[in-house]
Coordinates of C-alpha atoms and ligand atoms in Angstrom, one line a residue:
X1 CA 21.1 9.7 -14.1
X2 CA 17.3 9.4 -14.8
X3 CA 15.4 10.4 -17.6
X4 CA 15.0 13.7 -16.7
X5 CA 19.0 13.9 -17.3
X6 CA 18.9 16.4 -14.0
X7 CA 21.0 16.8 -10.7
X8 CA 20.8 13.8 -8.0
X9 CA 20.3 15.9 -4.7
X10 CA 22.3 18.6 -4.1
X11 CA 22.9 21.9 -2.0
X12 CA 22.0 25.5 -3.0
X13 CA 24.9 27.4 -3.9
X14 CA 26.8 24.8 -5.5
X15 CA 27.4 24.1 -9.2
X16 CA 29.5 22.2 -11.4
X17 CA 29.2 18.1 -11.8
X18 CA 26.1 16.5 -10.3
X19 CA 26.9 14.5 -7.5
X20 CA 25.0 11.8 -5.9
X21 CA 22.2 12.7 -2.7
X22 CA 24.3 10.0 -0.7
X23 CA 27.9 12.2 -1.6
X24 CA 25.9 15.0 -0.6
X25 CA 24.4 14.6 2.5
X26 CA 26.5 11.2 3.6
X27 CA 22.5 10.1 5.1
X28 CA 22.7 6.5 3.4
X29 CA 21.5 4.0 5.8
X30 CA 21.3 6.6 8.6
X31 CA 19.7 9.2 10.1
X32 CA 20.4 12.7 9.3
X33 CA 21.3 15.2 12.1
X34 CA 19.9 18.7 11.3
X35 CA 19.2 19.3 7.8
X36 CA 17.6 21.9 5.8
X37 CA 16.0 21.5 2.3
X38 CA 14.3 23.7 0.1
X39 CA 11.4 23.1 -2.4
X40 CA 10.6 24.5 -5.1
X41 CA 7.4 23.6 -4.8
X42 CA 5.1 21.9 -1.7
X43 CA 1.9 20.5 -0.9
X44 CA 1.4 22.0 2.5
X45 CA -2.0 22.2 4.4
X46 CA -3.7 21.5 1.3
X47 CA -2.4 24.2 -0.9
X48 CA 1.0 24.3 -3.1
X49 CA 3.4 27.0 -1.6
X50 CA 6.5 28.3 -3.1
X51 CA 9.9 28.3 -2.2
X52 CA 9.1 26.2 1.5
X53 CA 12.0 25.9 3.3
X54 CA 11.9 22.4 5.5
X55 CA 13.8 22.1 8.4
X56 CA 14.1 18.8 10.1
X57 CA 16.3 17.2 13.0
X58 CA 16.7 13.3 12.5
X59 CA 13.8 12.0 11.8
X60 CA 11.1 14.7 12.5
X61 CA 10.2 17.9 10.6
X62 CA 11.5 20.4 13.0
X63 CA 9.6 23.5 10.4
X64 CA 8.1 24.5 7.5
X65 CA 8.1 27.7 5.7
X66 CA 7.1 28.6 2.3
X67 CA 8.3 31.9 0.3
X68 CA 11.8 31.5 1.7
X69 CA 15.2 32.7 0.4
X70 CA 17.3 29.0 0.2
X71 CA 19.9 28.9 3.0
X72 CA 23.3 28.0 1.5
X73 CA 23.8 24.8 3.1
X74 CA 20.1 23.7 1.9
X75 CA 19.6 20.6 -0.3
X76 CA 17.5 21.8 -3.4
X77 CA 14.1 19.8 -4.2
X78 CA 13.3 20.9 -7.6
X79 CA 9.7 20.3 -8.7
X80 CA 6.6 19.6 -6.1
X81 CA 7.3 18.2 -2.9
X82 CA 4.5 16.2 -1.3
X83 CA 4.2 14.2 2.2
X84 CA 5.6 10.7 1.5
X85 CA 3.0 8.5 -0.1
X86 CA 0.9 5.4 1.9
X87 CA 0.3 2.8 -0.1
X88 CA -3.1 1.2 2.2
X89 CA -3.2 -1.9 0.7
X90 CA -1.0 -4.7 -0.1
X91 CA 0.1 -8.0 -0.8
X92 CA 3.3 -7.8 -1.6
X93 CA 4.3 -12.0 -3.8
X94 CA 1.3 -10.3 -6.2
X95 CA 4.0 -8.8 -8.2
X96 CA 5.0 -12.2 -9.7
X97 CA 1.5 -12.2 -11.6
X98 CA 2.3 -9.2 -13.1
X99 CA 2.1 -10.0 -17.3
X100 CA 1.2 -13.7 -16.2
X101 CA -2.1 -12.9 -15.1
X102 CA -3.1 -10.8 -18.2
X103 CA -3.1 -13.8 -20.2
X104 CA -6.5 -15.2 -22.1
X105 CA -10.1 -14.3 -20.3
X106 CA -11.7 -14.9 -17.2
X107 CA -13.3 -13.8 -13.4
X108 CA -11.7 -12.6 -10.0
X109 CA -12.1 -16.4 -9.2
X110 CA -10.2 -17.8 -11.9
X111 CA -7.4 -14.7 -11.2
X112 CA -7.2 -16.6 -7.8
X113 CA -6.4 -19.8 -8.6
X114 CA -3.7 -18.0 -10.8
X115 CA -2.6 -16.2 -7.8
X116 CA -2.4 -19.7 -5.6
X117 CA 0.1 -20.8 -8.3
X118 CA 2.8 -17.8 -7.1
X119 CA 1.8 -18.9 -3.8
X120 CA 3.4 -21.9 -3.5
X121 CA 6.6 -20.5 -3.9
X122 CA 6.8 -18.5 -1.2
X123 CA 9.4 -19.1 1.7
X124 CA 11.1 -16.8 4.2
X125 CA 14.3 -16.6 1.6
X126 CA 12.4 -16.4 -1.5
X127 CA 9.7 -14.3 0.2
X128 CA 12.4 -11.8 2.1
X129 CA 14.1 -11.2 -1.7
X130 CA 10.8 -10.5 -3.4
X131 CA 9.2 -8.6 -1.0
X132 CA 12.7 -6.6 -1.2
X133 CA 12.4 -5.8 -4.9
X134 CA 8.5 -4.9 -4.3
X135 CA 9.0 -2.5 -1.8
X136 CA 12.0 -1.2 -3.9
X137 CA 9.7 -0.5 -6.5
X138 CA 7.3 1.4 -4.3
X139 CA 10.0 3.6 -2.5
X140 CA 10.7 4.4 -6.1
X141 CA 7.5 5.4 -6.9
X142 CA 7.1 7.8 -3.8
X143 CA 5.5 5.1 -1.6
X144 CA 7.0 5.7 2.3
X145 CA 5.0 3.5 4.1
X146 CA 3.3 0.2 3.0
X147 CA 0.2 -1.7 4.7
X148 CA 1.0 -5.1 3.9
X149 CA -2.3 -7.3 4.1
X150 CA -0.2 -10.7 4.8
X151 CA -1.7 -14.1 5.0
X152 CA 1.1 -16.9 3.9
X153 CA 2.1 -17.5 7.1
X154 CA 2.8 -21.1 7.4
X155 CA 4.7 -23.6 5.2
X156 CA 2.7 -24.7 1.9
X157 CA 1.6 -27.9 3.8
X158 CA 0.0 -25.7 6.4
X159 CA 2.8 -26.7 9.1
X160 CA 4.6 -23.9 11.3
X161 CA 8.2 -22.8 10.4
X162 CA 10.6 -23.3 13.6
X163 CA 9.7 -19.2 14.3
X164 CA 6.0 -19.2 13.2
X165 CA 6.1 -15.6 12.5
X166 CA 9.4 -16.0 9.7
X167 CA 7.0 -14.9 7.2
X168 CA 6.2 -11.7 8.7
X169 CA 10.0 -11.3 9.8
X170 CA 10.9 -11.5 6.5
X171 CA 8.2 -8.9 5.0
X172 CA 9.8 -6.1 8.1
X173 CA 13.1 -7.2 6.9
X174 CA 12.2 -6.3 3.3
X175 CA 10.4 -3.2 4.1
X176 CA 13.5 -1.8 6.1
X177 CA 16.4 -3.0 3.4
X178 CA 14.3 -1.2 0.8
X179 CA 14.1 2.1 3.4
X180 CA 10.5 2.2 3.5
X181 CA 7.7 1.9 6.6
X182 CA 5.7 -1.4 7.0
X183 CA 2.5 -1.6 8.9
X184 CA 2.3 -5.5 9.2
X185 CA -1.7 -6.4 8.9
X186 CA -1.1 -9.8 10.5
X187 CA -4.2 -11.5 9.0
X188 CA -6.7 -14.1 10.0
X189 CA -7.8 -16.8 7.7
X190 CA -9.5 -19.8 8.5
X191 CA -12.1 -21.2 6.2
X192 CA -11.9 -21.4 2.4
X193 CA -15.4 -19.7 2.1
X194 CA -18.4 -19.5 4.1
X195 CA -19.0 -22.8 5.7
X196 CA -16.4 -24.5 3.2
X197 CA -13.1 -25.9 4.4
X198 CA -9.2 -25.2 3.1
X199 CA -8.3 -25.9 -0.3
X200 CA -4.4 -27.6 0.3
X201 CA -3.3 -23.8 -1.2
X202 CA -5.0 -22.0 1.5
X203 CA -3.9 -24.4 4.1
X204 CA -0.7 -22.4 4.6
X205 CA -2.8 -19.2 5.5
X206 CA -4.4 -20.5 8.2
X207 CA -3.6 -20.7 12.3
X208 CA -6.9 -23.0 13.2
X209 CA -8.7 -20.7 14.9
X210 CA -8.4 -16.7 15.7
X211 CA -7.5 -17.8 19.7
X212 CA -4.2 -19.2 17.9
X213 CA -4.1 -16.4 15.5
X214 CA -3.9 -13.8 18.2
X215 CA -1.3 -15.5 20.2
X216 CA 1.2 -15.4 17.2
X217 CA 0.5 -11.8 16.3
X218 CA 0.9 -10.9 19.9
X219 CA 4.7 -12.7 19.7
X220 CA 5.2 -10.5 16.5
X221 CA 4.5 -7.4 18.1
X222 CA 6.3 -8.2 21.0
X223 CA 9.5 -8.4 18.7
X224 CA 8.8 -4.7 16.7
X225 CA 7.4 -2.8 20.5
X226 CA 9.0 0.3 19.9
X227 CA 10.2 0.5 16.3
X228 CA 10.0 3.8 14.3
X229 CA 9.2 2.2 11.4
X230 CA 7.3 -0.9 11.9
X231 CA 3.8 -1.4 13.2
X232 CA 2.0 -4.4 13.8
X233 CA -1.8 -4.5 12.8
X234 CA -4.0 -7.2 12.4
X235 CA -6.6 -8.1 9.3
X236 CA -9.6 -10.1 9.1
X237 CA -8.8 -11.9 5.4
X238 CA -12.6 -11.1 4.7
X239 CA -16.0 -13.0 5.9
X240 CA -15.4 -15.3 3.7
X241 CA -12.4 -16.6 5.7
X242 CA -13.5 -15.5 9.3
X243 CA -16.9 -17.0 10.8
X244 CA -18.8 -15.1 12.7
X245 CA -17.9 -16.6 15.9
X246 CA -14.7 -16.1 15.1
X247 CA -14.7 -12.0 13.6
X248 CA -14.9 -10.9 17.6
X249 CA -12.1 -12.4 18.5
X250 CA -9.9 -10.8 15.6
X251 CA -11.7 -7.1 16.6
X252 CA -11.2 -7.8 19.9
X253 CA -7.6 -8.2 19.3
X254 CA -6.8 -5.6 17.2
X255 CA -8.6 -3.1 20.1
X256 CA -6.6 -4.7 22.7
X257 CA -3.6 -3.9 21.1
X258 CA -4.6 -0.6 19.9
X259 CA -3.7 -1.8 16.3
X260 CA -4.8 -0.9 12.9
X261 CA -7.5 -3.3 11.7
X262 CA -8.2 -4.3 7.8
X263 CA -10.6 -6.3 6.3
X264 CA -11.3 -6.9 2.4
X265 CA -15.2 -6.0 2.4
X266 CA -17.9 -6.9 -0.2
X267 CA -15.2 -7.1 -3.7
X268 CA -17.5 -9.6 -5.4
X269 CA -20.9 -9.7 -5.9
X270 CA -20.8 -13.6 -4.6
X271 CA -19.4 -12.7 -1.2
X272 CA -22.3 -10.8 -0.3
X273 CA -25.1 -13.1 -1.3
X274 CA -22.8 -16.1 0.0
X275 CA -23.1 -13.7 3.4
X276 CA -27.0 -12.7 3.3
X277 CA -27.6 -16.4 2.4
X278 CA -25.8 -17.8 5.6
X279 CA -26.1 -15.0 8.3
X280 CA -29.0 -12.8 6.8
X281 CA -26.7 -9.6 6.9
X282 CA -24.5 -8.0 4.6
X283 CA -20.9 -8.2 5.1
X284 CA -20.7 -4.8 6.3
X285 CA -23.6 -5.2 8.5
X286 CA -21.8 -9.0 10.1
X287 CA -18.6 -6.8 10.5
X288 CA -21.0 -4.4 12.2
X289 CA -22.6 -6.8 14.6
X290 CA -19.2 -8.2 15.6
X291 CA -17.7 -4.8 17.0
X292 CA -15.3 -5.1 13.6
X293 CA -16.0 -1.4 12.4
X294 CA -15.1 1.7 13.5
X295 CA -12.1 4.4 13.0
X296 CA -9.4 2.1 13.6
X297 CA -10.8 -0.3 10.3
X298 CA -10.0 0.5 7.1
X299 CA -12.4 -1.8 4.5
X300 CA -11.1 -2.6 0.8
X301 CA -12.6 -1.9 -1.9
X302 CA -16.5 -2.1 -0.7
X303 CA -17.2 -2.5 -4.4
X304 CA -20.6 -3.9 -3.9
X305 CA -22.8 -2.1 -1.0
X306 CA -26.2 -1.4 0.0
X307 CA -27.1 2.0 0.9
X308 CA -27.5 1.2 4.1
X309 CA -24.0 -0.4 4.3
X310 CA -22.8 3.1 3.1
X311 CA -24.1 4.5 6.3
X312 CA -22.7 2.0 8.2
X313 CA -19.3 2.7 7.2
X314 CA -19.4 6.3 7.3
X315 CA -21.6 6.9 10.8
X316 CA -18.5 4.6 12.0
X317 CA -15.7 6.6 10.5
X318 CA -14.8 3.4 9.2
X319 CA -11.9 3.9 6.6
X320 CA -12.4 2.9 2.8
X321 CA -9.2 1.6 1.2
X322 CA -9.9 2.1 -3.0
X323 CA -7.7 0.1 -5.2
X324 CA -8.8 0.9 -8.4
X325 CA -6.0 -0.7 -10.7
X326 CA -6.6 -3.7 -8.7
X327 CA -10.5 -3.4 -9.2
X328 CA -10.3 -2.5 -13.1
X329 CA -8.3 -5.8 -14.0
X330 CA -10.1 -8.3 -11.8
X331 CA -13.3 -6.7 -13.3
X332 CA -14.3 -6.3 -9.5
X333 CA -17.0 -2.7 -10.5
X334 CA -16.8 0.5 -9.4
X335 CA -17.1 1.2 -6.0
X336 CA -18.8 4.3 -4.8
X337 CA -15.5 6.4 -3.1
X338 CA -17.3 10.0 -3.6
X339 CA -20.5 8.7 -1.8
X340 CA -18.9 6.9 1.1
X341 CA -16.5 10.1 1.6
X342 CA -19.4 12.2 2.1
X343 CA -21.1 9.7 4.5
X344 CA -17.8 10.3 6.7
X345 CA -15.7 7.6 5.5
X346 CA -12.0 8.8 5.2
X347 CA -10.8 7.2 1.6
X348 CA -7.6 5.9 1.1
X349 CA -5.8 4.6 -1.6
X350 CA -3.7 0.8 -2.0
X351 CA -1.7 -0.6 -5.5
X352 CA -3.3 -4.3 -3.9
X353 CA -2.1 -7.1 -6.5
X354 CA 0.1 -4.6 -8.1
X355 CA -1.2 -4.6 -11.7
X356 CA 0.6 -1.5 -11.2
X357 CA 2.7 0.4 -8.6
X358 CA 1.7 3.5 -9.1
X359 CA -0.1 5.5 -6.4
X360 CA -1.0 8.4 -8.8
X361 CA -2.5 6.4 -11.3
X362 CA -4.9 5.0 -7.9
X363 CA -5.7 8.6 -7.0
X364 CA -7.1 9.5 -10.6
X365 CA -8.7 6.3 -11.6
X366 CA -11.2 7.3 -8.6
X367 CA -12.6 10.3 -9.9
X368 CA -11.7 9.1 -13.8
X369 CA -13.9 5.7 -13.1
X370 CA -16.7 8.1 -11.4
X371 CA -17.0 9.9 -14.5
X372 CA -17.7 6.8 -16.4
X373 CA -20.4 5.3 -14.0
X374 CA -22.3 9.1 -13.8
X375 CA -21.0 10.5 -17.1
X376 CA -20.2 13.9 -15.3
X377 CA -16.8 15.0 -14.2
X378 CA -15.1 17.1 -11.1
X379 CA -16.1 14.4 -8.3
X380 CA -12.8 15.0 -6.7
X381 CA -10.7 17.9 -6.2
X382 CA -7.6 17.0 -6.9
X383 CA -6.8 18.1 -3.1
X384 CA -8.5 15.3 -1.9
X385 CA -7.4 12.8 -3.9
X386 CA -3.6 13.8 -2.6
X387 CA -4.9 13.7 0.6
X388 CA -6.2 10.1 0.1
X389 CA -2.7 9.1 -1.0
X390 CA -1.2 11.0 2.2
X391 CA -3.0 11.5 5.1
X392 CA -6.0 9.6 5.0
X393 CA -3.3 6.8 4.0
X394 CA -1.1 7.1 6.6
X395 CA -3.7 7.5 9.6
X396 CA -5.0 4.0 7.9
X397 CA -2.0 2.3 8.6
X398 CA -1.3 4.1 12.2
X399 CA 1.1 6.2 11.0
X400 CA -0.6 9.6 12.4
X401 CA 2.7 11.1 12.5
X402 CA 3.2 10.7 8.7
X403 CA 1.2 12.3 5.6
X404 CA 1.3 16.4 6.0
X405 CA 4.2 18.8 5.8
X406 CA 4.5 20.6 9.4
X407 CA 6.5 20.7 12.3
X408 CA 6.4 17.8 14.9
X409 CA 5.4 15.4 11.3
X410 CA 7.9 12.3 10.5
X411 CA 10.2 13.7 7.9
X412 CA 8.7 11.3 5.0
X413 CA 8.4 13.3 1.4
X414 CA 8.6 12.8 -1.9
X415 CA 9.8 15.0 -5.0
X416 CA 7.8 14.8 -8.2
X417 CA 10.2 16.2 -10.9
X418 CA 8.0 18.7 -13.0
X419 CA 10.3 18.9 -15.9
X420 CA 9.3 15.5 -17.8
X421 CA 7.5 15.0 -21.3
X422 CA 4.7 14.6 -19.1
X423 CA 4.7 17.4 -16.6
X424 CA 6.8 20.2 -19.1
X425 CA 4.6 23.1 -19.4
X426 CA 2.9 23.2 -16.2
X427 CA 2.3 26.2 -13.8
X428 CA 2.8 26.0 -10.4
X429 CA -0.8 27.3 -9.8
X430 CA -2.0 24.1 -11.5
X431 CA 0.9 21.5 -10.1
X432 CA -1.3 19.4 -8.2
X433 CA -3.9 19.0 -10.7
X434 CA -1.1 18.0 -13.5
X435 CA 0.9 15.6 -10.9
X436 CA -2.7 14.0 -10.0
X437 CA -4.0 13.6 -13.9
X438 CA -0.6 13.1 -15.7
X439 CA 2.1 12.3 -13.3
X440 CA 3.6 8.7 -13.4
X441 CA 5.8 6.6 -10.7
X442 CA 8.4 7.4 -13.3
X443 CA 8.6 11.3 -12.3
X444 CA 9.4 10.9 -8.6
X445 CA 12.9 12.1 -8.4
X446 CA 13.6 12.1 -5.2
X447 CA 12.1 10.1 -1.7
X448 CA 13.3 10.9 1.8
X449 CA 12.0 8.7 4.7
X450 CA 12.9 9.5 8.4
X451 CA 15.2 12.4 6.9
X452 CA 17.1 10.0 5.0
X453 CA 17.1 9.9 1.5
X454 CA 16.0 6.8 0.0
X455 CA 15.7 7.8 -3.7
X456 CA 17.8 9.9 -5.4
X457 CA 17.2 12.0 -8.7
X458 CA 15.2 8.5 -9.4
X459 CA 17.7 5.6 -8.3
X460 CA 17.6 3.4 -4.8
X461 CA 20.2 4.6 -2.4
X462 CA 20.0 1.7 -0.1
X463 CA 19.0 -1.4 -3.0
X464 CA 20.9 -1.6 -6.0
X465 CA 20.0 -2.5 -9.6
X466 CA 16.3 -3.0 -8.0
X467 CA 15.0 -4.1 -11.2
X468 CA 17.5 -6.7 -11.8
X469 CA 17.3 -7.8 -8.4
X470 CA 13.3 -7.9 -8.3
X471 CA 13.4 -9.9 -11.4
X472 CA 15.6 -12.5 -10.2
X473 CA 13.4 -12.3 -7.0
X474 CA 10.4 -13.4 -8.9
X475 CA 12.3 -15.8 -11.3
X476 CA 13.2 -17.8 -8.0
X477 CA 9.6 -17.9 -6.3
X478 CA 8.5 -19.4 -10.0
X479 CA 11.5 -22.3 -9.6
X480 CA 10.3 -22.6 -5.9
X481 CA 6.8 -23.7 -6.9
X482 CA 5.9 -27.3 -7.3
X483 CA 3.3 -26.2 -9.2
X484 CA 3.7 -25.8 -13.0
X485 CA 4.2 -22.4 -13.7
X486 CA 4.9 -20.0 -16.1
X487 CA 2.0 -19.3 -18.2
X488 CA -0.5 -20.5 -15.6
X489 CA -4.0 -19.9 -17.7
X490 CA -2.3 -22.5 -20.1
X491 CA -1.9 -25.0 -17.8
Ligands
LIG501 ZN1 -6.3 -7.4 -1.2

């Protein structure tokens, strides 16, 4: 029983003793067969509608239609219903810094070498059972697909496991036992910084050179051709870990195989006058020159840009992934999301180093941190800013399929229980501007991926005791480390 002290998922016309979404519907750990469900409320084609009845068959919404008597045999969705949530950015072992990090003062930089400390760590088995508990913890909060930006590849001396790609094995592996979809952004990191070599930590992220890099991530996808819930996509780390001679190769790569390319752009101030000072060009302008922009990019954050780069990345339809939890506690700055919107950039939304997991929280820190910086309010509606955590997410990641209510969609969506301290008191007229300014991970009651449920009247059906299990997760990558650990800013 959650909080909310309500009903796991059940049918219409039934009453009596609560019984549990997996008793119900018998879906756990498959697919459903036809199924009808009716919401109370639902975010479809941009406006909340009454009453929808969904229909779906397996894994695909077979129809949606709202002001609709519930059929008997219909499981009840009681509060707003909304396309399952994408979650754009990613790296998944950040969730061990969580509290550790928030420790004594300090820069992006010195966050880093924090960072490098959880790092070391990592191994298929410890990375498989933390990655597990993190994507448990986003399924929880609503989250149905996951881009994970994924650069420990290698062993921590910089050697290749027996299977090079048992990193990214394990990451699918985690994203499917949690019930959630992975895009893998398979990324490309070579240099420690422009023109500077490796540091030993980063050793482990690197393939040599982006010829070697593409030949692993073409074995990778070769293993996942196919899957309904796993896509391979490829990342350039940023231009501080790609050289220029190197950034066609990735792009050329990721057009060859049609994949999803991500690329952290212009997050400090230092990257882009390291950049100008080397290449005379911005990073968004070197990405630019080397064919690395277009509607199949997404760029995160974009913090720091020139007006010009602004054009760039909306004349290209390039994508703008915003992560503002991430931003606020590495003191990153505020990036401009309403300007680069209206320049033609689709904005979408990612929990990053997982300060928080909490895609709601995302969506109203980017108009809330655009108030601040222009000391006027109403940059988003909140519309938009649902539409950043759903479509614009999921087209990010490849997953056109994914992110809207309507027949022919993947059958991905997510119940936000209205009945909370929190929510209490709302109207449905106003349901998407309460769920956007004061819902939490906390009220998402319910999470059904494929047309299985995953979540049920807020506990994992397919991962159980999630928090205990995460936090033994992240005890174990801390006893992994040779590096002291702990308290790493007292160190
Ligand atoms: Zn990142």
């Amino acid at each position: 029983m959650s909080e909310h002290g309500s009903a796991a998922l059940s049918r219409t016309g039934e009453s009596g003793e609560a019984q549990t979404g997996t008793e119900r519907t018998g879906v756990q750990g498959q697919r459903a067969g036809k199924q009808s469900w009716h919401a109370e409320a639902a975010y479809v084609g941009g406006m909340v509608e009454t009453d929808v009845l969904i229909e779906t068959d397996g894994d695909q919404i077979t129809a949606v239609t709202p002001a609709t008597a519930a059929p008997a045999d219909a499981i009840r969705l009681t509060g707003l219903t909304l396309p399952g949530l994408a979650n754009a950015h990613s790296h998944a072992f950040h969730r061990a810094l969580r509290g550790r990090t928030q420790v004594g003062e300090g820069t992006f930089w010195t966050w880093r070498e924090q960072m490098y400390e959880a790092v070391a760590g990592l191994n298929p088995e410890t990375y498989l059972e933390l990655a597990t508990g993190v994507f448990a913890e986003m399924a929880l909060a609503g989250i149905t697909s996951v881009g994970e930006f994924h650069y420990a590849h290698h062993d921590v001396d910089g050697a290749r496991y027996s299977d090079p790609n048992a990193m990214g094995h394990a990451l699918v592996a985690a994203a499917r036992a949690a019930g959630i979809r992975i895009t893998l952004l398979d990324t490309c990191y070579l240099t420690g910084g422009i023109d500077s070599s490796l540091n030993p930590t980063q050793r482990r992220f690197s393939d040599g050179d982006a010829t070697t890099w593409a030949s692993r991530v073409e074995e990778l996808r070769a293993a996942y051709v196919g899957s309904p819930d796993v896509i391979v996509g490829t990342a350039i780390h940023s231009v501080r870990a790609v050289p220029k001679e190197q950034l066609g190769t990735v792009a050329s790569t990721a057009a060859k195989f049609d994949a999803p390319l991500h690329v952290h752009l212009s997050e400090q101030r230092k990257e882009n006058d390291d950049c100008l000072a080397r290449y005379r060009l911005t990073p968004a302008q070197l990405l630019d020159t080397c064919g690395a922009l277009g509607p199949g990019t997404t760029a995160v954050h974009a913090t720091h840009l020139s007006q010009a780069d602004v054009e760039l990345l909306g004349d290209s339809e390039t994508c703008v992934c915003m992560c503002p939890t991430t931003e606020r506690d590495l003191a990153d700055g505020i990036g401009a999301a309403r300007t680069l919107f209206e320049a033609g950039a689709p904005i979408s939304l990612g929990s990053d180093s997982q300060a928080v997991v909490d895609l709601f929280e995302e969506a109203r820190a980017m108009e809330l941190d655009e108030r601040l910086r222009t000391e006027r309010r109403g940059h988003w509606p909140s519309t938009d800013l649902l539409d950043a955590a759903t479509t614009a997410g999921h087209a990010s990641l490849g997953w056109g399929t994914c992110g809207q209510l309507h027949a022919g969609a993947l059958a991905d969506f997510v119940t936000v229980g209205l009945d909370s301290i929190r929510l209490t008191g709302t109207t449905l007229d106003v349901a998407a501007e309460s769920v956007v300014y004061a819902a939490t991970a906390a009220d998402v009651r319910h999470v059904v991926v494929g047309g299985r449920v995953v979540v049920s009247d807020g506990v994992h059906m397919l991962v159980d005791e999630a928090p205990r299990r995460l936090g033994a997760a992240i005890r174990a990558v801390y006893r992994a480390s040779p590096r002291p650990v702990g308290v790493p800013w007292r160190h």
